[in-house]
Short mmCIF file of C-alpha atoms and ligand atoms in Angstrom, two decimals:
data_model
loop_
_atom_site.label_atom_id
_atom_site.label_comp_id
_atom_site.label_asym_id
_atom_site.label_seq_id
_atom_site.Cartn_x
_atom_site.Cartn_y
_atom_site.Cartn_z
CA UNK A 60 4.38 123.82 92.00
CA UNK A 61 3.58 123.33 95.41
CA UNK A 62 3.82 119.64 95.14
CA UNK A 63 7.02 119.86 93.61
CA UNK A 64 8.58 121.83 96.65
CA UNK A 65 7.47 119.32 98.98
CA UNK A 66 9.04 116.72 97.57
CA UNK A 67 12.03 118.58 97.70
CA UNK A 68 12.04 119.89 101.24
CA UNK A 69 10.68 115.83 102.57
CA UNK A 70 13.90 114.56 100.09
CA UNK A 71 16.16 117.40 101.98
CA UNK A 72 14.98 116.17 105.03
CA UNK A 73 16.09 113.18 104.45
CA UNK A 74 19.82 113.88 102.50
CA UNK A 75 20.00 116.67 105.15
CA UNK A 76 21.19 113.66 107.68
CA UNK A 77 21.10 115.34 111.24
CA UNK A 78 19.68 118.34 110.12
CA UNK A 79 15.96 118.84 110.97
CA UNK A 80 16.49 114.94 111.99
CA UNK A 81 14.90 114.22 114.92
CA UNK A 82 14.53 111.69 117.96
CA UNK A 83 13.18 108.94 115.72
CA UNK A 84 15.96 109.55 113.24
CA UNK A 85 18.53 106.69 113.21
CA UNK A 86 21.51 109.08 112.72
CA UNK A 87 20.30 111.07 115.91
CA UNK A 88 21.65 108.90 118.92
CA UNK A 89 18.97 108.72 121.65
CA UNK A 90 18.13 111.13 124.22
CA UNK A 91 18.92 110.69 127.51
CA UNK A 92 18.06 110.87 130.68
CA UNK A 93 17.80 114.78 131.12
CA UNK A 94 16.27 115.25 127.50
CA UNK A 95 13.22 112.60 128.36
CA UNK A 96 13.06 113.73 131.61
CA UNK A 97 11.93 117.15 129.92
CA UNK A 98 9.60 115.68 127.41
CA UNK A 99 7.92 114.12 130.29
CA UNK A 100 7.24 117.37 131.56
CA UNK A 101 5.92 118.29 128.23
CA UNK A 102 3.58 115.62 128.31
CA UNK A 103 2.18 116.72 131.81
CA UNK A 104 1.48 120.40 130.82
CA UNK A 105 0.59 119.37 127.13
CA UNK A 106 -2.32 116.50 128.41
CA UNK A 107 -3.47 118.91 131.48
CA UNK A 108 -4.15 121.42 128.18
CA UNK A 109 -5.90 118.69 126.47
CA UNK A 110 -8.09 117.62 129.63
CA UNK A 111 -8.75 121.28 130.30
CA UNK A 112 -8.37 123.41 127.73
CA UNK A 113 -8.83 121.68 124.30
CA UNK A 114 -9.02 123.24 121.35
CA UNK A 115 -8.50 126.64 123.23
CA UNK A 116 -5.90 129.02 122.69
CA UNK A 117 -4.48 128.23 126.55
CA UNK A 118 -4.83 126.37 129.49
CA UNK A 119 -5.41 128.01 132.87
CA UNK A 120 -3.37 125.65 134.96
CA UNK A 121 -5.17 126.66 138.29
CA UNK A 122 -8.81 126.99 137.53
CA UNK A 123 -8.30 123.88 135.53
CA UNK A 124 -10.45 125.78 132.64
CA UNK A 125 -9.37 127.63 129.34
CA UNK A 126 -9.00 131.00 128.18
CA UNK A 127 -9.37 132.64 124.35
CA UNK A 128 -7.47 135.64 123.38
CA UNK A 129 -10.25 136.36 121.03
CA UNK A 130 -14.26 135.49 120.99
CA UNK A 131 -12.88 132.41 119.06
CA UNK A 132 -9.85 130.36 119.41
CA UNK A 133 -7.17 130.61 117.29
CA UNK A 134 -5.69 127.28 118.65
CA UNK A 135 -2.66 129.16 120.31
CA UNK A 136 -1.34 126.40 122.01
CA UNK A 137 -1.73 123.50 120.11
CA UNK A 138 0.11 125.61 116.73
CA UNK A 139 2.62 126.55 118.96
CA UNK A 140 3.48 123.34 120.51
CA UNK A 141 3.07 121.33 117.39
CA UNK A 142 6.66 121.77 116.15
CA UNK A 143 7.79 120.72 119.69
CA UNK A 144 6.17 117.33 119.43
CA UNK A 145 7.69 116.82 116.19
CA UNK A 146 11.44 117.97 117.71
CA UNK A 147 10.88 115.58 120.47
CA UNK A 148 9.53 112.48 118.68
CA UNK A 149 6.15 112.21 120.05
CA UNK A 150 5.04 111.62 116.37
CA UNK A 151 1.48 109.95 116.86
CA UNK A 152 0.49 112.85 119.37
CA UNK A 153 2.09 115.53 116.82
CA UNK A 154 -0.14 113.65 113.83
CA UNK A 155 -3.39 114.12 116.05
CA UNK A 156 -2.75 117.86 116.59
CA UNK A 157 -1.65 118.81 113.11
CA UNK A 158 -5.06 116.69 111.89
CA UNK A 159 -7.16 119.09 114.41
CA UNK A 160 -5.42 122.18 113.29
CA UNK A 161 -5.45 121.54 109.68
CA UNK A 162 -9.15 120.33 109.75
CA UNK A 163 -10.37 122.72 111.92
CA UNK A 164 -8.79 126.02 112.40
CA UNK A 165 -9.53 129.06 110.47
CA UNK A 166 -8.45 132.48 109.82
CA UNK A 167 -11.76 133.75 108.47
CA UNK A 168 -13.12 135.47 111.70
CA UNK A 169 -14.47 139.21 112.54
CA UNK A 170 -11.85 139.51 115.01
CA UNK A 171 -8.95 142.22 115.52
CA UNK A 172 -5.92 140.47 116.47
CA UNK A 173 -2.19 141.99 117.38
CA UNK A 174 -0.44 141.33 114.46
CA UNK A 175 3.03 141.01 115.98
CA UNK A 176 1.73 137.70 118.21
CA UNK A 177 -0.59 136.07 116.18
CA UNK A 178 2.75 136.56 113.22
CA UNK A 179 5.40 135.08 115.66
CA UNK A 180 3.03 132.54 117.38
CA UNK A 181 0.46 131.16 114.49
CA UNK A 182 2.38 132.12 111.03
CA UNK A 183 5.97 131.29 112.39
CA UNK A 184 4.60 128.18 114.03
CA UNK A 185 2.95 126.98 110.65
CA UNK A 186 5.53 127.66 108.55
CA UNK A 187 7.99 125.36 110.97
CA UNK A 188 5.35 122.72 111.02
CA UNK A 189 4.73 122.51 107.26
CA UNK A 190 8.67 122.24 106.95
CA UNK A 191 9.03 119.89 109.10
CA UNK A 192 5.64 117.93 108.05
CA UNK A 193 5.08 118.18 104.44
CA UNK A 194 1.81 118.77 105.18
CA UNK A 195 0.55 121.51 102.21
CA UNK A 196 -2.65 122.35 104.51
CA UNK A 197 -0.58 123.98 106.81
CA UNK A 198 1.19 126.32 103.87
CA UNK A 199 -2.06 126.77 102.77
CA UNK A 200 -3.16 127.91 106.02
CA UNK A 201 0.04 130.32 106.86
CA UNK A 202 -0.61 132.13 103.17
CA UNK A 203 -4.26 132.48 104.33
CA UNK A 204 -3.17 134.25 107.26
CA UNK A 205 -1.05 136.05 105.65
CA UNK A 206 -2.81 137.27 103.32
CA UNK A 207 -5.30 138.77 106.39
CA UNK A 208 -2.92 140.44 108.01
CA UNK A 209 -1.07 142.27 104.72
CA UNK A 210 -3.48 145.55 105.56
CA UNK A 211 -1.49 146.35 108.41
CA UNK A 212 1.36 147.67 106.07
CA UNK A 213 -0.84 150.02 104.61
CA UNK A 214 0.81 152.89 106.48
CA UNK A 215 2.41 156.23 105.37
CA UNK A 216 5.66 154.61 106.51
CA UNK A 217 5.29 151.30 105.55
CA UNK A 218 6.02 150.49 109.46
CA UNK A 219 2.89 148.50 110.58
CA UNK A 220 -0.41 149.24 112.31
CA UNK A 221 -0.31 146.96 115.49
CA UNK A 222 -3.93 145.29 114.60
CA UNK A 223 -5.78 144.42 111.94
CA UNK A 224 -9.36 142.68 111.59
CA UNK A 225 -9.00 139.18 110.14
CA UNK A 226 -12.14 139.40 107.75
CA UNK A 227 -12.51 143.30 107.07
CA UNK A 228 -8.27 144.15 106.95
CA UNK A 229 -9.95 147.03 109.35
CA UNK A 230 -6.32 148.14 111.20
CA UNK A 231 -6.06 150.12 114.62
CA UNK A 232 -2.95 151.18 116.98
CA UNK A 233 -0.31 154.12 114.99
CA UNK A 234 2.06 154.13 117.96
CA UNK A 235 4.10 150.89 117.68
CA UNK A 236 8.19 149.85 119.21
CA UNK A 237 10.52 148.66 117.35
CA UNK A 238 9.82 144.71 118.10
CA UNK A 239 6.40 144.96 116.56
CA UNK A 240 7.84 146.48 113.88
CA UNK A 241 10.96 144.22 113.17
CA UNK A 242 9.90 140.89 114.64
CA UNK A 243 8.11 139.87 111.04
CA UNK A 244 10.42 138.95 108.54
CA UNK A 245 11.72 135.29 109.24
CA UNK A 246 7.90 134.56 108.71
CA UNK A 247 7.20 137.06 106.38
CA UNK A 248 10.26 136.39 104.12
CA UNK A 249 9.83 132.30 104.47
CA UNK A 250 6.21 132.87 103.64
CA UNK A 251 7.08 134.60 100.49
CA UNK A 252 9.67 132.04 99.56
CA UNK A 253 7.72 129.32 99.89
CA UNK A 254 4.61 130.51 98.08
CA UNK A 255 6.29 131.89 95.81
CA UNK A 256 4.33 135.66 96.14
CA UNK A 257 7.23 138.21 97.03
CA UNK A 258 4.67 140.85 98.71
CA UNK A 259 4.84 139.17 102.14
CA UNK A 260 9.07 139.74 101.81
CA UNK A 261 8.54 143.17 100.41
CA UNK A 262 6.23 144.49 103.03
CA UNK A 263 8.15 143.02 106.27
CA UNK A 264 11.80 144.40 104.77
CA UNK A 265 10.74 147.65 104.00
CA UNK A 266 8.91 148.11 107.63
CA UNK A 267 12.16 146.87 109.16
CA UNK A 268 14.01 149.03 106.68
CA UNK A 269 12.17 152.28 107.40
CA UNK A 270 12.71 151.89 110.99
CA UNK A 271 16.44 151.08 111.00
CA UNK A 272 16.39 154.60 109.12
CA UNK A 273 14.76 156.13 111.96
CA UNK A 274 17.36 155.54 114.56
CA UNK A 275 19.57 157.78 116.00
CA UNK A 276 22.66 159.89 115.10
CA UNK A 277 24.37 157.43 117.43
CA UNK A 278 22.49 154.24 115.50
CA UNK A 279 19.84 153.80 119.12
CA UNK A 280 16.25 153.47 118.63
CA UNK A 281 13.80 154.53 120.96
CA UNK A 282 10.59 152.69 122.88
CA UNK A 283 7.94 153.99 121.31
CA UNK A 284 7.59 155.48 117.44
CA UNK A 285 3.96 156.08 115.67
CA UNK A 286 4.06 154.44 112.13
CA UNK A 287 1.67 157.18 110.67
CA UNK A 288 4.45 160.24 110.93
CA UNK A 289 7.81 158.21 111.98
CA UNK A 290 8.19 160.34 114.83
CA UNK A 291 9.29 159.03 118.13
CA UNK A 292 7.31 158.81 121.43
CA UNK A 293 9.44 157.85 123.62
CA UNK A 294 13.31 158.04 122.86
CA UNK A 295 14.25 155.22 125.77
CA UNK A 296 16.62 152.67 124.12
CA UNK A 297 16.72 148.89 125.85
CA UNK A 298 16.97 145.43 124.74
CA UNK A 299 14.48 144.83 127.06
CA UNK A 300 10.22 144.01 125.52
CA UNK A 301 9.83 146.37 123.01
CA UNK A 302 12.88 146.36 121.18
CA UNK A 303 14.29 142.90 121.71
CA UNK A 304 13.70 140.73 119.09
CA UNK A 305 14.12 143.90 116.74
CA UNK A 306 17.55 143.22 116.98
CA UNK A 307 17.47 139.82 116.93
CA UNK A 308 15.40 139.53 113.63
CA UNK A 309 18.32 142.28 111.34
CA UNK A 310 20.86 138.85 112.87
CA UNK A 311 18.66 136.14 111.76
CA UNK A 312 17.15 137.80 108.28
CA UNK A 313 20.79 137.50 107.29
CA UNK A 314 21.48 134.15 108.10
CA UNK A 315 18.58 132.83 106.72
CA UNK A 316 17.86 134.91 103.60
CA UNK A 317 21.44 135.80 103.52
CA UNK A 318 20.28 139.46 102.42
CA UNK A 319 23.35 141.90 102.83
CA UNK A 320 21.14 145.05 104.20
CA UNK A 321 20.11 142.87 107.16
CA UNK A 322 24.18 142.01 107.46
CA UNK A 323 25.05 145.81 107.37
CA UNK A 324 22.28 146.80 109.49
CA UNK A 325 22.53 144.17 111.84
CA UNK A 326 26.61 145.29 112.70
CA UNK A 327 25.52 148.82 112.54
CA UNK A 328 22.90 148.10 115.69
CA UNK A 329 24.99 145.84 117.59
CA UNK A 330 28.17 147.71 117.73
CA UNK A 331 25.72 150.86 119.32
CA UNK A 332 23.71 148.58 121.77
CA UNK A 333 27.02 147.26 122.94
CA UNK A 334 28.67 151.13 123.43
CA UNK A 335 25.78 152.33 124.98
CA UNK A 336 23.13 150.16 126.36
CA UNK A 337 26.70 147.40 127.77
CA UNK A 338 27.50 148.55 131.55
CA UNK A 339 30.20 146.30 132.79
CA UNK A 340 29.64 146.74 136.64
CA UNK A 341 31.33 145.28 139.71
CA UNK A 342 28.98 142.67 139.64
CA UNK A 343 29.38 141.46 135.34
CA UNK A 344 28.01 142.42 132.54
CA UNK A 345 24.66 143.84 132.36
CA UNK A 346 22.60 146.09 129.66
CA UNK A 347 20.57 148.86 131.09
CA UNK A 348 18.45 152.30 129.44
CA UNK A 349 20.03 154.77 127.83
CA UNK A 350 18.64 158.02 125.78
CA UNK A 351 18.88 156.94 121.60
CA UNK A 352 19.81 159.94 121.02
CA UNK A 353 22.35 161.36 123.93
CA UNK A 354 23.91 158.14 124.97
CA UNK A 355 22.94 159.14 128.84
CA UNK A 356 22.06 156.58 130.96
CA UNK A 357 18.81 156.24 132.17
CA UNK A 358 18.49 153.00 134.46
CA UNK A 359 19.64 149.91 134.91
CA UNK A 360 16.67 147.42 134.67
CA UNK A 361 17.42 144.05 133.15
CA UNK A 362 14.83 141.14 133.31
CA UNK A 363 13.81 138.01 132.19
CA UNK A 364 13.51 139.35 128.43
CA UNK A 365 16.92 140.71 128.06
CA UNK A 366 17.98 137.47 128.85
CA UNK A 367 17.39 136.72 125.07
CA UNK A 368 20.47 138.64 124.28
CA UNK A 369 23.28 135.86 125.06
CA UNK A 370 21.91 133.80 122.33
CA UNK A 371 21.82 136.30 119.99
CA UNK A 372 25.13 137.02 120.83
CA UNK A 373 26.18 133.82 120.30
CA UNK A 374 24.48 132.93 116.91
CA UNK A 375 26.52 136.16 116.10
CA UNK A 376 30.14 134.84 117.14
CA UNK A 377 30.57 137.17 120.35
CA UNK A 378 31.02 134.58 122.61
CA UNK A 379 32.65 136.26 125.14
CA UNK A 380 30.09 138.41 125.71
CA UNK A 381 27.31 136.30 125.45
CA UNK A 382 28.99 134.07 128.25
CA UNK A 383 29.62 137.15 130.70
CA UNK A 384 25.58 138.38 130.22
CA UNK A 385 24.63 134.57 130.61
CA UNK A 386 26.64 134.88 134.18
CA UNK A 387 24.47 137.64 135.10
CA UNK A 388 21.02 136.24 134.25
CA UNK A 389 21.84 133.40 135.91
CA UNK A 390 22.52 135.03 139.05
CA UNK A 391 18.92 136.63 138.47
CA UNK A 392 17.85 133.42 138.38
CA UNK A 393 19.48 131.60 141.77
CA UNK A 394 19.43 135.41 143.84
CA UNK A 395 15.44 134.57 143.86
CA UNK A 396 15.32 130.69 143.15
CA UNK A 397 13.73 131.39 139.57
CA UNK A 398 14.13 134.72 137.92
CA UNK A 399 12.04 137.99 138.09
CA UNK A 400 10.50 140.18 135.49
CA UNK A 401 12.71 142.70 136.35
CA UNK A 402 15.43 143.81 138.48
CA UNK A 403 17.95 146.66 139.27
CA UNK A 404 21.19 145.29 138.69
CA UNK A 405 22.83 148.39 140.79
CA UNK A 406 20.66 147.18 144.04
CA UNK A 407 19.44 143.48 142.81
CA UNK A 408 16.35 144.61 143.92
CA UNK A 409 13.26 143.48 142.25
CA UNK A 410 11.30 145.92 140.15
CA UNK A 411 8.91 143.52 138.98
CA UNK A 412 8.22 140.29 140.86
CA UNK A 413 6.47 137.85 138.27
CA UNK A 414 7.96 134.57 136.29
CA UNK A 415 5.44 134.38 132.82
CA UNK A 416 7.12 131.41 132.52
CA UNK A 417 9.48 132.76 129.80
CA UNK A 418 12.31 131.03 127.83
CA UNK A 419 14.54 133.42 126.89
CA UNK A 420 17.51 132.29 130.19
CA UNK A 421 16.85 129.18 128.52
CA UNK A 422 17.45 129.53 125.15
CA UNK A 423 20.71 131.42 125.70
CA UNK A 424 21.97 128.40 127.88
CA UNK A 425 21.12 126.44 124.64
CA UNK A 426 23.04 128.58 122.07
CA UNK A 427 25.78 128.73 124.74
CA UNK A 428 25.83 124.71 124.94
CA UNK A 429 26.01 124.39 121.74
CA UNK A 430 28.51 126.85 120.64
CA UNK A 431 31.02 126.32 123.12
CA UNK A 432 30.36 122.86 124.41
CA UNK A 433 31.13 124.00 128.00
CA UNK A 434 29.51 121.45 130.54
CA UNK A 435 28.37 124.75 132.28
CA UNK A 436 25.19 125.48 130.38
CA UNK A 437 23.55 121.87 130.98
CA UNK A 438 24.48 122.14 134.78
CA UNK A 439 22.41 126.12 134.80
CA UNK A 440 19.47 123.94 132.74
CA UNK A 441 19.87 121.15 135.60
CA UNK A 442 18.75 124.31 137.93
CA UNK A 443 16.25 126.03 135.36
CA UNK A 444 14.22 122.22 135.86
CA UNK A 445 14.75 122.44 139.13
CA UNK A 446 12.80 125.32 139.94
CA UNK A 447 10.22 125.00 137.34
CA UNK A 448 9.03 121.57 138.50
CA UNK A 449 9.28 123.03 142.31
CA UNK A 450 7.65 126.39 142.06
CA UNK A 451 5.28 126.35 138.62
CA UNK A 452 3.95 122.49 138.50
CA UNK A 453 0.42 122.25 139.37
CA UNK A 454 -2.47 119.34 139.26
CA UNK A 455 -2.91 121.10 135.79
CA UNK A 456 0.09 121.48 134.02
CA UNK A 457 2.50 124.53 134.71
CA UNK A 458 1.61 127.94 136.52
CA UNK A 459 3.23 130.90 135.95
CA UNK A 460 4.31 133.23 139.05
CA UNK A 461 2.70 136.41 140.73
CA UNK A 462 5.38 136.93 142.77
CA UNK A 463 8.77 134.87 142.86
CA UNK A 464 9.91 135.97 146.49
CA UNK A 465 6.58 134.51 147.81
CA UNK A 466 6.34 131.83 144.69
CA UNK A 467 2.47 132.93 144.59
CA UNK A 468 1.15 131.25 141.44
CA UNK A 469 -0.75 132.64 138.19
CA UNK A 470 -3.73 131.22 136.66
CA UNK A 471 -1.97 130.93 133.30
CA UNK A 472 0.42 128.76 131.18
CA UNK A 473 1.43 130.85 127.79
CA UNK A 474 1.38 128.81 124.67
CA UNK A 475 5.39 129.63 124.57
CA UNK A 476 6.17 127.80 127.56
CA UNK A 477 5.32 124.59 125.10
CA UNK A 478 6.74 126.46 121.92
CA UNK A 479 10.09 127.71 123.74
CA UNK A 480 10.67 127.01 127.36
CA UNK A 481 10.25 123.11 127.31
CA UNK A 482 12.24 123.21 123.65
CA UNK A 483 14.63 124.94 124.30
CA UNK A 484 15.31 122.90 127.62
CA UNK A 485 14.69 119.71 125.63
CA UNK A 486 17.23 120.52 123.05
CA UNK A 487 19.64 121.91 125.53
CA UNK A 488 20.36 118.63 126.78
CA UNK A 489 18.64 116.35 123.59
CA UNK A 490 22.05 114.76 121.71
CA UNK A 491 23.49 117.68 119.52
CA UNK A 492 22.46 116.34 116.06
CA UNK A 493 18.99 117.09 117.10
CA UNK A 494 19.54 120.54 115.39
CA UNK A 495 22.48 121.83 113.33
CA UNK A 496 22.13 125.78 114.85
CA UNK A 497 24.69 127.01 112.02
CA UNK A 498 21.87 125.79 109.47
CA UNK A 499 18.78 126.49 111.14
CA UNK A 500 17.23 129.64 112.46
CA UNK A 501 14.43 129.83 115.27
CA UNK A 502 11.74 132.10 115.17
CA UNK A 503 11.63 134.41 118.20
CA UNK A 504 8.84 132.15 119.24
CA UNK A 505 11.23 129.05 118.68
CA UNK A 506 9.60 127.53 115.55
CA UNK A 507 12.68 126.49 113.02
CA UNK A 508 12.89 127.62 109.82
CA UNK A 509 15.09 126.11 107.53
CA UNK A 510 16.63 127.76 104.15
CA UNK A 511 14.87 125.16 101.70
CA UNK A 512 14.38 127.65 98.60
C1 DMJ B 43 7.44 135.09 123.34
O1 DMJ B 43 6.19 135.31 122.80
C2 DMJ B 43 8.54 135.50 122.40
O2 DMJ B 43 9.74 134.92 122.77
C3 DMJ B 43 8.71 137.00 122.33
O3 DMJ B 43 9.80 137.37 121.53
C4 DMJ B 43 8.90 137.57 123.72
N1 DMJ B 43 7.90 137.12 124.63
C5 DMJ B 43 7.54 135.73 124.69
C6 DMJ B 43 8.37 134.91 125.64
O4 DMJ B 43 8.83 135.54 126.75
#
C-alpha cells in the first residue's frame, strides 16, 4: 500500500512539472547569482555543524562544540535542514544526511520532549523529506513518532499536554497557549493521510477545534489556557509567540486538506485579530495586545515573531495589508541594522534586544515576492543578507545575537535558521518555479507539504 503511494507521489513529482521541481530540474531555469550566493551561506553554517556538531541536535557556532536538547540527540538539525538541501539542489549532501537519519535516528528513548517542537521540527520535517524523497524509512519514522507522542491528547479537553515521554507516553505541563495547541495539524493531518490511520487527523482537529470554541464573545483568544479544565490563565490576545502560528495553521489546514471548519474558523479569527489586535498608527500598520475578551488595548509590542503575519496575510489574499505590516517590520529591521525581539512601536524602543536568528521577516518578504512580483521584496532580502553575513557569521557557522544595538553574539545557531531563514531567503530570490505557493503549503517550520492523497 505504501509502495503503491510512492510511486504515485515520485510519478506526481515528475507530471507535477515545476511543482516540488527543484534546482536540478530542467524545467526550473537556474538560480542566480543572489539564490547561490545564499546556498553558499548554507554550506558554511551547514559544514561548520558537521565539523562541530555532528550528529547533534545543534551547533554552537562560538564554542565551536554541540549542544542536545535532550540526554540524546534527536538529530535537530540535520532533519530540519534536510528538506533545504533537497530545495536547493545539493542532492549528494542531502543523500548523505537522509542515509544518517534514516539509519540512525530513533524515537525509542526515555526522554520527555515538548511536543509542539519536536511536531513542527522532526514530524513536519520528515513528512516534507519523505515527499520530496520517496524514501519509505522516513514515513516509517514520522508514524513512529507519531505514534509516541499520541498520549499527549489524552486530556479532558482533547487540547494537548505540552510533553510527553517518548517510551512511557508519561505526559506533563496542563497550562498550554494557543500555538501549542493549534500548530499540529499540517503534520498531524498529512501523517494520517499518508499512513492511512485517521487518529493522528482526529486528535490534532479536535484540539484545534476545542480551542477555537474557547475564544471569546468577540472571537480573541487569550495567552495562556490549561487543557485539563479549558479555563483561561491569562486572557492577553497577540499574534506575537504563543498564539502565532495558531492562526496560521486554521489558514493552511484549509488549503491543504481543504476542510471547510478550518475555512470558517479561519475568517472568523482573522476578521477579530484585524478589529482588535490592527493599530494603524502615524508610523503604519502595526498589531499590538489587546484583552480577548474587552477589546482594550493593552500594549503595543511587536517583534521579530509577529513578523510571520504578512505571509499569512498574503497566502490569504489580503495583500494590502500584508504589504503595509511588511513596511513596518522592515523598519524594525534597518532602525537597529537587524531586527529585535521586541519593540514598542509607540516609542521604537527596544523591549527585548536579541536576534535568535529567526525567519519569520523573511518569509513574509517571500510570500510578498511571490504574490505580487514587486521588485521591493528581493531589494529588503538584499538587506536581510546583508546584515546576517555582517553581524551573525562566525569561524563556525552563524551566531545568533545577545543584543542587536551592541551586535554581542550568542553561542547558538537554531536548527530553523537552516530549515527557514536560509530557505526562505534562498527561495526568495531562487527562479519562481522553484515552488508553486498556490499548491504547496509550508509547515510553520518551513518543511513543504504537498496535497498528494
Ligand atoms: C520556529 O521554530 C517556528 O517558525 C515557530 O513557529 C516559531 N519559532 C521558530 C522561528 O522563529
Amino acid at each position: 500500500m505504501r509502495r503503491w503511494y510512492c510511486i504515485i507521489v515520485l510519478t506526481g513529482m515528475v507530471l507535477a512539472g515545476p511543482i516540488f521541481a527543484f534546482a536540478q530540474t530542467p524545467q526550473v531555469p537556474s538560480p542566480g547569482p543572489m539564490a547561490l550566493q545564499v546556498r553558499g551561506e548554507f554550506l558554511y553554517a551547514w559544514n561548520a555543524y558537521k565539523q562541530y556538531a555532528w550528529g547533534h541536535d545543534e551547533l554552537k557556532p562560538l564554542s565551536k562544540s554541540s549542544r542536545d536538547w535532550h540526554s540524546v540527540s534527536l538529530m535537530m538539525t540535520p532533519v530540519d535542514a534536510l528538506d533545504t538541501m533537497i530545495m536547493m539542489g545539493l542532492t549528494d549532501e542531502a543523500n548523505k544526511t537522509r542515509e544518517f537519519i534514516a539509519k540512525n535516528l530513533s524515537f525509542d528513548q526515555d526522554i520527555e520532549v515538548k511536543n509542539f517542537e519536536i511536531t513542527i521540527r522532526l514530524l513536519g520535517g520528515l513528512l516534507s523529506s519523505y515527499q520530496l524523497s520517496g524514501d519509505e524509512r522516513l514515513l516509517d519514522l514520522a508514524d513512529n513518532l507519531g505514534n509516541r507522542l499520541l498520549p499527549v491528547f489524552n486530556s479532558p479537553t482533547g487540547m494537548p499536554y505540552m510533553y510527553v515521554n517518548l517510551k512511557t507516553g508519561k505526559t506533563r505541563g496542563t497550562e498550554s497557549n494557543p500555538a501549542e495547541i493549534g500548530t499540529l495539524l499540517l503534520e498531524f493531518g498529512t501523517l494520517s493521510k499518508l499512513s492511512g490511520k485517521p487518529i493522528y487527523y482526529d486528535k490534532a482537529k479536535r484540539a484545534l477545534t476545542e480551542l477555537y470554541n474557547r475564544r471569546s464573545a468577540i472571537g480573541l483568544v487569550g495567552s495562556t489556557i490549561n487543557v485539563e479544565t479549558g479555563k483561561w490563565i491569562d486572557a492577553t490576545s497577540h499574534i506575537s509567540g504563543g498564539i502565532d502560528s495558531y492562526y496560521e495553521y486554521l489558514l493552511k489546514s484549509w488549503l491543504l486538506f481543504d476542510d471547510k471548519d478550518c475555512k470558517k474558523m479561519w475568517e472568523a479569527s482573522v476578521k477579530a485579530v484585524n478589529k482588535y489586535l490592527a493599530d494603524n498608527t502615524r508610523t503604519g500598520l502595526w498589531y499590538g495586545q489587546a484583552d480577548m475578551n474587552t477589546g482594550k488595548r493593552l500594549s503595543t509590542q511587536y517583534g521579530s515573531l509577529d513578523a510571520f503575519f504578512p505571509a499569512v496575510l498574503a497566502r490569504s489574499g489580503d495583500l494590502d495589508r500584508a504589504r503595509r505590516l511588511q513596511e513596518s517590520s522592515y523598519k524594525m529591521w534597518t532602525t537597529f541594522g537587524i531586527e529585535p525581539e521586541t519593540l514598542d512601536y509607540s516609542t521604537m524602543k527596544i523591549t527585548s534586544p536579541g536576534y535568535q536568528l529567526r525567519p519569520e521577516i523573511i518569509e513574509s518578504a517571500y510570500y510578498l515576492s511571490f504574490f505580487t512580483k514587486d521588485q521591493r521584496y528581493q531589494e529588503m532580502g538584499s538587506s536581510f543578507i546583508l546584515s546576517l553575513v555582517r553581524y551573525c557569521k562566525t569561524d563556525a557557522g552563524y551566531a545568533a545575537l545577545s543584543n542587536v544595538e551592541t551586535k554581542s553574539k550568542k553561542d547558538s545557531m537554531e536548527s530553523y535558521f537552516l530549515a527557514e531563514t536560509l530557505k526562505y531567503l534562498y527561495l526568495l530570490f531562487a527562479p519562481r518555479e522553484t515552488l508553486d505557493l498556490n499548491k504547496v503549503v509550508f509547515n510553520t517550520e518551513a518543511h513543504p507539504l504537498k496535497r498528494t492523497w
